[in-house]
Amino acid sequence: MAHTEESNSTTAWGCLFNARRFGARELLAFLIVGLSFAFVTFHLYTGMFGHPEAHFYRSLHLTGVLLLCFTLFPLNRKSWSDKPNIWTVIDIACIILSVALEVYYLWDIEAFELRQVTSPNTADICMGVILWLLVLEGTRRALGVPMVLIAVFFTFQALYSEKMFWIFYGPSTTLKSLVLDMFMQEGGIFGMPLGTIASFVVLFLIFGAFMEETGTGRTFTDLALGAFGSKVGGPAKAAVVGSAFFGMLSGSSCANVTTTGTFTIPLMKRVGYESTYAGGVEACASTGGMFTPPIMGATAFVVAAYLGLSYATVALAAAIPALCYYFALFAAVDFHARKAKIPPLSKEEMPVVKDVLKNGAHLLLPIGLLVYFLVSGYTATTACFWSIVGLFIVSFLKKSSRPGAENIISVCEAAGKATVVTAMACAAAGIIVSSSTLSGVGLKLGTQIVSISGGHLWLAMLLAAVLAVILGMGLTTTAVYIIMVVTVIPPIMQMGVPALAAHMYALFWGVLSNIIPPVAIASFTAAGIAKAGPMKTAARGFVIGLPGLLVFATFVYNPGLIMIGTVSDIVINSVGCLIAVVCFAAVVEGYAFTKINILFRAMLAVCSLISLSPRWDLTFAGLAGGVIILTLNYLAAKKEDLNFGQGQKQEA
């Protein structure tokens, strides 16, 4: 396994490898390589032998994240590899301050811990303010301005509540109290979300980076093409399946689009799909990977931590909704391909499954190992650590995947960069959680939403989904979920929704904000690859994903979809949902096996909706109606084919 010349030129290791002299750029590359390797090694060590006391461990983790952030995301430069300028002084200052904060904490840790339960002194307050500034600056560099603005607003709202209005009015919080909660205790920046990233998520990001480096993502795509390329809508179906599997590894919709979309989108366009449609399919398929077990996005670990459940329980709860979502996408691209008469791939264009497995089957073994550990009841940390070890071992079985030193360093760099984005989101979310908890504004906002809904659960859930989509316009999925936890989830649970259902609802809609206009980040990324208009691609992606959205709009009423209830509940809810999304995909496309007239589309829409009813009699009625209409449509298509064939014979 070797890097290309291009990759060598864009990584820190490549910079050092190709260096002909040792200057400022090479010094920074050396720093990035050293930091990344130390960061990954530290987390692998703690993953095997256990980590120390929570605050101490999280502070070390955050220091490493800040150092990587201020080197990988320089100020006023597009990349760390660009020539240093006057703004580099600020980067250096941020690095020095990050180290100084950790030294301050460790210098007299016993006295610091004593002040955690008494009162911070002046130095503590100064250091707390500096950390607040560093976290906000790191968040701005890694994630952009929106999250920073929200964190700043909630901070000042807590400090000056008496001067605010509406739900933001209340007794003001002192700076000393804010620093105590946000900096010195485990309720703010060093809270549970950051702890989850440090304890579990980093290892999964290392695992995902290693799998990507070994070429597992391309193995998934080739397997999907080999299996579905010869079918109706083959390239689009391969994109759906391949992106689903690779999305489990990347944990990021945009990263998934960038990796798999560069191959699948041009292929879809070549066989006849419109640019906007190809981009929309890839965006929807890539987004679903963030809630597809066994490896979901970072937010799933935060959900498990908030609920006090094992990660395996959360992954199991997401299994049926994820299956239904991809089933809906599969049906949508199938119906569209039939309608547009898009041909399948030729045999020459399709990979041979046997050859793909011969070259890459060994790379799939660590995923099986991970599933085994999770199902057997091991912690997520243990499961992922030994899966990384297993992946390292099996990668030596084939020359094509055998890692060299440059590959190991590349994995460390990729994992470090991915961790920076996720950890900075959690640290900034910690500021929001601490500030809103002290001021009470989070509870007030949730109460206001319930009040607006008039006690109607469906309206409260709709408002919660809208809030998640609005927040998703500028925040990561993890940040959206955490804000939802302190605002709308508690009152929704008081309305009778099970805790797991309420938290999964927030998770799913936080993820889906990536494909819902006007700010559909995954669709915009796909549009760039497809060379299509961003808003047109986003709108097309939303329409394609619309049948799948039904799943997440209804599982609160059908908890069997997330494994809550009896076996019969789970089976009936699952079958009802699968039929419903297929029917709705036909409604949206106006086509299944042949064209569907307006009357049957309306009837099919009704059948789709009542199939999702919590009442079994309505569910069975919807299922029966949907199956009958689709069967009639299939028979009509067969009749059209027969008439067409007879017409050709007569002409001949």
XYZ file of C-alpha atoms in Angstrom:
652
model
C 0.000 0.000 0.000
C 1.707 3.167 -1.145
C 0.828 6.787 -1.345
C 0.580 8.563 -4.641
C 2.770 11.521 -5.394
C -0.239 13.799 -4.929
C -1.029 12.474 -1.470
C 2.613 12.735 -0.506
C 2.554 16.421 -1.335
C -0.517 17.186 0.731
C 0.281 15.357 3.980
C 2.741 16.324 6.683
C 4.602 13.058 6.175
C 4.749 13.698 2.430
C 6.157 17.169 3.083
C 8.953 15.702 5.202
C 9.526 12.821 2.785
C 9.957 15.132 -0.206
C 11.789 17.924 1.640
C 15.091 19.057 0.148
C 15.735 21.504 2.953
C 14.462 21.953 6.493
C 12.639 25.266 6.871
C 9.576 26.628 8.676
C 7.187 24.527 6.573
C 9.101 21.345 7.316
C 9.277 22.213 11.020
C 5.497 22.558 11.117
C 5.113 19.261 9.222
C 7.377 17.585 11.775
C 5.242 19.044 14.582
C 2.017 17.764 12.971
C 3.468 14.283 12.440
C 4.717 14.147 16.035
C 1.481 15.476 17.530
C -0.719 13.168 15.437
C 1.334 10.093 16.248
C 1.488 10.932 19.973
C -2.251 11.711 20.047
C -3.222 8.384 18.457
C -0.714 6.399 20.532
C -2.016 7.986 23.746
C -5.605 7.006 22.975
C -4.652 3.491 21.888
C -2.761 3.056 25.165
C -5.689 4.270 27.275
C -8.029 2.166 25.154
C -6.092 -0.935 26.160
C -5.122 -0.166 29.765
C -7.932 2.201 30.779
C -7.899 5.954 31.240
C -7.260 7.980 34.408
C -9.640 10.253 36.354
C -12.198 11.928 34.091
C -11.244 15.627 34.375
C -7.526 14.867 34.143
C -7.992 12.630 31.093
C -10.318 15.041 29.321
C -7.953 17.965 29.897
C -5.086 16.025 28.296
C -7.354 15.098 25.397
C -8.518 18.683 24.862
C -4.946 19.987 25.002
C -3.972 17.560 22.243
C -7.026 18.594 20.219
C -6.225 22.300 20.582
C -2.597 21.773 19.547
C -3.678 19.841 16.461
C -6.352 22.419 15.695
C -3.997 25.408 15.747
C -1.476 23.590 13.538
C -3.828 21.895 11.057
C -6.174 24.904 10.753
C -3.883 27.965 10.599
C -5.157 31.529 10.710
C -5.532 33.351 7.385
C -3.954 30.502 5.397
C -5.814 27.900 3.342
C -3.582 25.084 4.561
C -0.855 24.453 7.106
C 1.493 23.840 4.152
C 1.135 27.425 2.885
C 3.957 29.819 3.582
C 3.826 31.286 7.143
C 2.799 34.943 7.420
C 2.326 37.582 10.106
C -0.809 35.800 11.359
C 1.290 32.760 12.226
C 2.261 34.628 15.399
C -1.322 34.179 16.623
C -1.143 30.450 15.853
C 2.015 30.196 17.939
C 0.419 32.203 20.759
C -2.609 29.879 20.788
C -0.328 26.831 20.934
C 1.658 28.304 23.827
C -1.512 29.232 25.731
C -2.928 25.725 25.222
C 0.183 24.182 26.743
C 0.235 26.801 29.528
C -3.335 25.926 30.519
C -2.464 22.245 30.892
C 0.690 23.073 32.847
C -1.343 25.346 35.142
C -3.802 22.522 35.798
C -1.124 19.895 36.420
C 1.260 22.151 38.419
C -0.707 21.832 41.643
C -3.519 19.482 40.746
C -4.512 18.743 44.341
C -5.078 22.426 45.133
C -6.975 22.836 41.852
C -9.251 19.919 42.703
C -9.885 21.415 46.144
C -11.017 24.678 44.536
C -13.397 22.657 42.336
C -15.631 22.186 45.370
C -14.992 25.560 47.011
C -14.418 28.630 44.881
C -12.094 29.569 41.999
C -9.389 32.162 42.642
C -8.415 35.017 40.332
C -5.906 32.882 38.406
C -8.571 30.220 37.841
C -10.947 32.828 36.437
C -8.268 34.181 34.094
C -7.379 30.697 32.892
C -11.064 29.856 32.456
C -11.579 32.914 30.248
C -8.477 32.014 28.208
C -9.771 28.465 27.697
C -13.155 29.875 26.652
C -11.418 32.035 24.035
C -9.219 29.178 22.798
C -12.180 26.817 22.435
C -14.153 29.425 20.512
C -11.218 30.207 18.223
C -10.573 26.509 17.632
C -14.265 25.977 16.909
C -14.276 28.865 14.432
C -11.341 27.366 12.559
C -12.608 23.791 12.513
C -16.365 24.345 12.165
C -17.023 27.937 11.173
C -18.664 30.980 12.740
C -22.280 29.842 13.472
C -21.402 27.587 16.417
C -19.173 30.291 17.874
C -21.955 32.872 17.699
C -24.372 30.541 19.487
C -21.824 29.766 22.222
C -21.030 33.464 22.710
C -24.726 34.337 22.869
C -25.507 31.730 25.532
C -22.451 32.756 27.563
C -23.410 36.413 27.680
C -27.066 35.519 28.141
C -26.090 33.665 31.327
C -23.956 36.578 32.552
C -26.521 39.296 31.732
C -29.886 37.507 32.038
C -31.347 40.428 34.006
C -30.952 42.669 30.949
C -32.525 40.171 28.537
C -36.151 39.661 27.450
C -38.686 36.863 26.874
C -37.415 33.409 27.874
C -33.862 34.766 28.082
C -34.729 36.947 31.083
C -33.833 35.758 34.587
C -31.289 36.094 37.388
C -27.773 36.670 36.073
C -24.943 34.189 36.688
C -21.652 35.440 38.128
C -18.416 35.008 36.193
C -17.025 32.987 39.090
C -19.939 30.520 38.956
C -19.660 30.238 35.193
C -15.913 29.528 35.317
C -16.428 26.985 38.100
C -19.000 25.037 36.090
C -17.530 25.519 32.623
C -13.792 25.150 33.307
C -13.179 23.513 36.671
C -15.945 20.927 36.890
C -17.375 18.300 34.547
C -20.545 20.095 33.509
C -19.162 22.375 30.821
C -16.241 22.166 28.414
C -14.947 19.018 30.123
C -18.424 17.529 30.278
C -19.773 14.196 29.172
C -19.816 14.927 25.394
C -16.069 15.654 25.340
C -15.500 12.670 27.623
C -17.347 10.458 25.146
C -15.148 11.666 22.301
C -11.996 11.060 24.344
C -13.036 7.626 25.588
C -14.797 6.007 22.619
C -15.086 8.076 19.483
C -11.364 8.666 18.911
C -10.802 4.922 18.637
C -13.592 4.569 16.082
C -12.145 7.467 14.091
C -8.756 5.725 14.125
C -10.447 2.523 12.970
C -12.272 4.357 10.177
C -9.123 6.189 9.037
C -7.197 2.909 8.968
C -9.924 1.184 6.939
C -9.996 4.057 4.472
C -6.212 3.935 4.141
C -6.310 0.202 3.381
C -8.854 0.723 0.603
C -11.862 -0.813 2.330
C -14.113 1.952 1.016
C -13.337 1.040 -2.598
C -13.906 -2.624 -1.739
C -17.423 -1.750 -0.560
C -18.123 0.247 -3.727
C -16.804 -2.481 -6.027
C -18.855 -5.135 -4.227
C -21.972 -2.999 -4.587
C -21.293 -2.428 -8.291
C -20.643 -6.112 -8.854
C -23.866 -7.071 -7.093
C -26.219 -4.412 -8.499
C -24.542 -2.970 -11.594
C -26.445 -5.253 -13.971
C -29.816 -4.446 -12.374
C -32.241 -1.638 -13.221
C -30.689 1.585 -11.938
C -27.507 -0.336 -11.160
C -25.050 2.557 -10.660
C -27.458 4.437 -8.386
C -28.211 1.296 -6.378
C -24.488 0.651 -6.062
C -24.048 4.219 -4.812
C -26.765 3.652 -2.207
C -25.294 0.385 -0.938
C -21.636 1.409 -1.185
C -22.228 4.734 0.554
C -24.221 3.012 3.292
C -21.324 0.719 4.111
C -18.583 3.310 3.765
C -20.607 5.857 5.730
C -20.410 3.503 8.693
C -16.650 4.019 8.658
C -16.341 7.735 7.962
C -19.042 8.960 10.354
C -19.327 12.118 8.245
C -21.763 12.696 5.407
C -19.466 15.138 3.600
C -16.437 12.853 3.938
C -18.544 10.002 2.606
C -19.750 12.053 -0.369
C -16.203 13.131 -1.157
C -14.804 9.596 -0.969
C -17.481 7.503 -2.691
C -19.085 10.273 -4.734
C -15.973 10.950 -6.803
C -16.484 7.481 -8.277
C -20.256 6.892 -8.182
C -21.499 10.310 -9.338
C -19.580 10.352 -12.674
C -20.658 6.729 -13.220
C -24.325 7.614 -12.695
C -24.016 10.570 -15.064
C -22.379 8.404 -17.714
C -25.308 5.957 -17.880
C -27.885 8.749 -18.148
C -28.753 10.150 -14.727
C -29.051 13.936 -14.541
C -26.297 15.726 -12.623
C -28.683 16.964 -9.945
C -30.186 13.495 -9.506
C -26.780 11.807 -9.248
C -25.675 14.343 -6.640
C -28.930 14.013 -4.721
C -28.727 10.209 -4.577
C -25.150 10.298 -3.327
C -25.954 12.938 -0.700
C -28.892 10.931 0.670
C -26.971 7.658 0.653
C -23.911 9.179 2.303
C -25.943 10.897 5.016
C -27.608 7.643 6.046
C -24.236 6.162 6.944
C -24.169 8.344 10.050
C -26.989 6.348 11.638
C -26.246 2.937 10.119
C -24.939 0.266 12.530
C -22.549 -1.164 13.502
C -20.348 1.943 13.208
C -22.461 5.080 13.465
C -21.356 8.689 13.699
C -19.874 10.220 16.844
C -23.287 11.410 18.001
C -24.463 7.842 18.646
C -21.837 7.478 21.363
C -23.003 10.708 22.969
C -26.589 9.393 22.870
C -25.496 6.204 24.636
C -23.628 8.207 27.274
C -26.569 10.536 27.960
C -28.969 7.598 28.295
C -26.571 5.458 30.304
C -26.986 2.626 27.786
C -24.441 0.522 25.960
C -23.474 1.589 22.465
C -24.762 -1.766 21.191
C -28.257 -0.892 22.474
C -28.265 2.406 20.568
C -26.904 0.713 17.431
C -29.612 -1.950 17.640
C -32.285 0.740 18.015
C -31.040 2.401 14.817
C -30.942 -0.817 12.770
C -34.549 -0.962 11.504
C -34.897 2.799 10.780
C -31.603 2.674 8.851
C -32.780 -0.379 6.894
C -36.099 1.296 6.058
C -34.320 4.511 5.016
C -32.057 2.695 2.566
C -34.941 0.531 1.370
C -36.751 3.774 0.514
C -33.725 5.099 -1.397
C -33.370 1.782 -3.186
C -37.003 1.885 -4.280
C -36.724 5.548 -5.320
C -33.739 4.993 -7.627
C -35.310 1.806 -9.039
C -38.563 3.561 -9.952
C -36.698 6.543 -11.412
C -34.477 4.297 -13.536
C -37.530 2.485 -14.918
C -39.256 5.790 -15.636
C -36.219 7.353 -17.347
C -35.299 4.032 -19.034
C -31.727 4.214 -17.767
C -29.747 1.140 -18.856
C -27.755 -1.037 -16.451
C -23.992 -1.324 -16.653
C -22.404 -3.571 -19.231
C -20.366 -6.560 -18.081
C -17.175 -4.778 -19.107
C -17.949 -1.899 -16.727
C -18.753 -4.111 -13.739
C -16.214 -5.432 -11.250
C -16.262 -9.200 -10.749
C -17.434 -9.901 -7.195
C -15.199 -12.957 -6.961
C -12.117 -10.895 -7.820
C -13.103 -8.109 -5.415
C -13.484 -10.602 -2.572
C -10.226 -12.279 -3.498
C -8.379 -8.978 -3.142
C -10.319 -7.343 -0.310
C -12.308 -9.884 1.708
C -9.670 -9.883 4.457
C -10.382 -6.189 5.069
C -13.982 -6.997 5.998
C -12.965 -9.349 8.826
C -12.292 -6.562 11.389
C -15.861 -5.290 10.913
C -17.134 -8.753 11.776
C -14.822 -8.763 14.790
C -16.213 -5.412 15.904
C -19.798 -6.639 15.616
C -18.906 -9.792 17.564
C -17.418 -7.811 20.456
C -20.358 -5.395 20.596
C -22.969 -8.164 20.472
C -21.053 -10.128 23.119
C -21.427 -7.275 25.587
C -17.921 -5.814 25.530
C -17.543 -2.064 25.929
C -17.261 0.053 22.798
C -13.682 0.934 23.792
C -12.616 -2.702 24.062
C -14.452 -3.692 20.888
C -12.888 -0.945 18.819
C -9.379 -1.373 20.243
C -9.205 -5.059 19.353
C -10.804 -4.368 15.975
C -7.981 -1.917 15.251
C -5.466 -4.578 16.275
C -7.256 -7.101 14.065
C -7.270 -4.696 11.115
C -3.553 -4.031 11.543
C -2.842 -7.774 11.471
C -5.047 -8.681 8.486
C -3.756 -5.731 6.453
C -0.461 -7.630 6.122
C -2.174 -10.558 4.385
C -2.144 -8.804 1.001
C 0.557 -6.659 -0.533
C -2.050 -4.161 -1.755
C -3.139 -3.378 1.816
C 0.167 -3.896 3.640
C 0.910 -0.649 5.522
C 4.222 1.131 5.553
C 5.423 3.880 7.876
C 3.899 6.545 5.635
C 0.500 4.823 5.808
C 0.589 4.616 9.609
C 1.408 8.324 9.833
C -1.316 9.124 7.305
C -3.837 7.254 9.474
C -2.693 9.259 12.505
C -3.062 12.536 10.603
C -6.521 11.657 9.271
C -7.754 10.444 12.665
C -6.318 13.508 14.395
C -7.978 15.902 11.971
C -11.336 14.114 12.232
C -11.095 14.191 16.030
C -10.414 17.928 16.026
C -13.678 18.653 14.208
C -15.741 16.401 16.482
C -14.058 17.355 19.754
C -14.228 21.102 19.095
C -17.953 20.744 18.439
C -18.377 18.980 21.791
C -16.219 21.496 23.665
C -18.219 24.410 22.242
C -21.442 22.532 22.969
C -20.184 22.209 26.543
C -20.099 26.010 26.752
C -23.703 26.143 25.545
C -24.842 23.415 27.946
C -23.132 25.014 30.943
C -24.442 28.499 30.181
C -28.006 27.422 29.393
C -28.171 25.166 32.455
C -27.016 27.887 34.835
C -29.402 30.448 33.347
C -32.280 27.984 32.953
C -32.932 29.109 29.380
C -32.774 25.565 28.006
C -35.697 24.426 30.127
C -37.630 27.601 29.287
C -37.156 27.037 25.542
C -38.384 23.455 25.805
C -41.388 24.535 27.863
C -42.178 27.204 25.269
C -42.200 24.627 22.459
C -44.574 22.401 24.422
C -46.767 25.426 25.115
C -46.907 26.363 21.427
C -47.842 22.771 20.568
C -50.824 23.012 22.903
C -49.983 19.627 24.376
C -50.284 17.892 20.980
C -47.396 15.453 20.636
C -47.340 15.499 16.821
C -46.943 19.279 16.790
C -44.250 19.192 19.476
C -42.335 16.584 17.442
C -42.736 18.678 14.295
C -41.367 21.759 16.074
C -38.481 19.688 17.439
C -37.637 18.463 13.924
C -37.771 22.029 12.584
C -35.458 23.190 15.395
C -33.005 20.387 14.564
C -32.989 21.348 10.880
C -32.496 25.050 11.694
C -29.626 24.267 14.068
C -28.176 21.917 11.460
C -27.735 24.842 9.080
C -24.624 25.892 10.984
C -23.802 23.173 13.510
C -22.540 19.616 13.430
C -24.898 16.737 14.187
C -23.328 16.252 17.620
C -23.816 19.902 18.532
C -27.418 19.834 17.298
C -28.149 16.778 19.415
C -26.585 18.233 22.573
C -28.574 21.459 22.256
C -31.731 19.407 21.716
C -30.922 17.446 24.892
C -30.949 20.579 27.042
C -33.965 22.164 25.337
C -36.719 20.063 23.779
C -36.023 16.443 24.712
C -36.910 16.737 28.450
C -40.403 18.222 27.879
C -41.071 15.756 25.041
C -40.254 12.911 27.410
C -42.706 14.417 29.893
C -45.380 14.075 27.194
C -44.976 10.298 27.386
C -42.309 9.584 24.767
C -39.808 6.897 25.899
C -36.326 8.281 26.600
C -34.656 6.192 23.884
C -37.241 7.271 21.296
C -36.880 10.962 22.205
C -33.080 10.880 22.026
C -33.025 8.865 18.794
C -35.477 11.367 17.298
C -33.021 14.175 18.029
C -30.154 12.116 16.611
C -31.919 11.258 13.354
C -33.154 14.761 12.581
C -29.763 16.218 13.444
C -28.280 13.906 10.810
C -31.016 14.548 8.244
C -30.371 18.295 8.349
C -27.444 17.461 6.025
C -29.878 16.881 3.124
C -32.725 19.274 3.953
C -32.612 22.700 2.208
C -31.838 25.530 2.394
C -28.470 24.550 3.930
C -27.956 20.919 2.920
C -24.215 20.488 3.398
C -24.004 16.943 2.002
C -25.989 17.936 -1.098
C -23.787 20.989 -1.669
C -20.694 18.776 -1.483
C -22.224 16.331 -3.965
C -23.203 19.214 -6.269
C -19.559 20.225 -6.545
C -18.592 16.736 -7.705
C -21.590 16.469 -10.046
C -20.936 19.958 -11.477
C -24.553 20.889 -10.790
C -26.323 23.792 -9.106
C -26.109 23.454 -5.299
C -29.717 24.453 -4.564
C -31.118 22.336 -7.412
C -29.126 19.350 -6.151
C -30.298 19.990 -2.586
C -33.933 20.198 -3.714
C -33.580 17.018 -5.778
C -31.896 15.225 -2.892
C -34.697 16.258 -0.538
C -37.318 14.837 -2.916
C -35.344 11.602 -3.327
C -34.987 11.244 0.434
C -38.581 12.239 1.200
C -39.897 8.645 1.446
C -37.107 7.825 3.888
C -37.984 10.823 6.044
C -41.323 9.154 6.808
C -39.436 6.628 8.931
C -38.119 9.260 11.297
C -41.374 11.176 11.449
C -43.325 8.216 12.803
C -41.203 5.921 14.983
C -42.185 7.886 18.095
C -45.699 6.512 17.521
C -44.328 3.131 16.416
C -41.569 2.374 18.961
C -41.285 -1.151 17.587
C -39.088 0.414 14.885
C -36.426 1.071 17.536
C -36.834 -2.314 19.221
C -39.220 -1.144 21.961
C -42.180 -3.453 22.573
C -43.117 -7.050 21.867
C -41.847 -9.139 18.966
C -45.182 -8.706 17.188
C -44.941 -4.906 17.622
C -41.459 -4.894 16.126
C -42.413 -7.129 13.174
C -45.655 -5.310 12.306
C -44.092 -1.839 12.664
C -41.126 -2.895 10.512
C -43.168 -4.494 7.718
C -45.600 -1.580 7.743
C -42.745 0.900 7.463
C -41.023 -0.985 4.625
C -44.212 -1.143 2.555
C -45.036 2.482 3.390
C -41.714 3.867 2.146
C -41.899 1.831 -1.078
C -45.422 3.101 -1.738
C -44.418 6.686 -0.996
C -41.380 6.398 -3.280
C -43.791 5.440 -6.072
C -46.028 8.393 -5.161
C -43.125 10.850 -5.318
C -41.836 9.467 -8.629
C -45.299 8.960 -10.155
C -44.003 5.672 -11.430
C -43.348 2.151 -10.159
C -43.288 -0.479 -12.921
C -45.180 1.860 -15.223
C -46.788 5.301 -14.934
C -49.232 5.791 -12.032
C -52.225 8.046 -12.702
C -53.238 10.791 -10.285
C -56.055 8.753 -8.690
C -53.852 5.783 -7.875
C -51.081 8.110 -6.641
C -53.518 9.660 -4.184
C -54.725 6.227 -3.067
C -51.146 5.003 -2.735
C -50.246 8.053 -0.620
C -53.132 7.305 1.744
C -52.110 3.641 1.976
C -48.534 4.683 2.699
C -49.525 6.978 5.550
C -51.991 4.625 7.238
C -49.455 1.778 7.013
C -47.501 3.776 9.587
C -50.452 3.995 11.968
C -49.948 2.670 15.519
C -53.300 0.877 15.099
C -52.812 -2.598 13.695
C -56.113 -2.665 11.795
C -55.174 0.500 9.898
C -51.660 -0.802 9.322
C -52.971 -4.004 7.734
C -55.466 -2.022 5.643
C -52.686 0.230 4.366
C -50.437 -2.742 3.638
C -53.163 -4.545 1.711
C -54.087 -1.449 -0.285
C -50.479 -0.623 -1.128
C -49.649 -4.173 -2.223
C -52.793 -4.372 -4.384
C -52.085 -1.062 -6.152
C -48.427 -1.940 -6.803
C -49.473 -5.393 -8.059
C -51.977 -3.816 -10.469
C -49.251 -1.445 -11.636
C -46.903 -4.381 -12.212
C -49.544 -6.241 -14.246
C -50.218 -3.090 -16.275
C -46.498 -2.831 -17.038
C -46.421 -6.461 -18.155
C -49.413 -5.822 -20.428
C -47.687 -2.773 -21.949
C -44.577 -4.848 -22.641
C -46.695 -7.561 -24.256
C -48.551 -5.071 -26.471
C -45.266 -3.409 -27.411
C -43.785 -6.765 -28.416
C -46.819 -7.663 -30.527
C -46.682 -4.266 -32.225
C -43.065 -4.823 -33.213
C -43.892 -8.247 -34.673
C -46.703 -6.752 -36.794
C -44.383 -4.035 -38.113
C -41.819 -6.665 -38.986
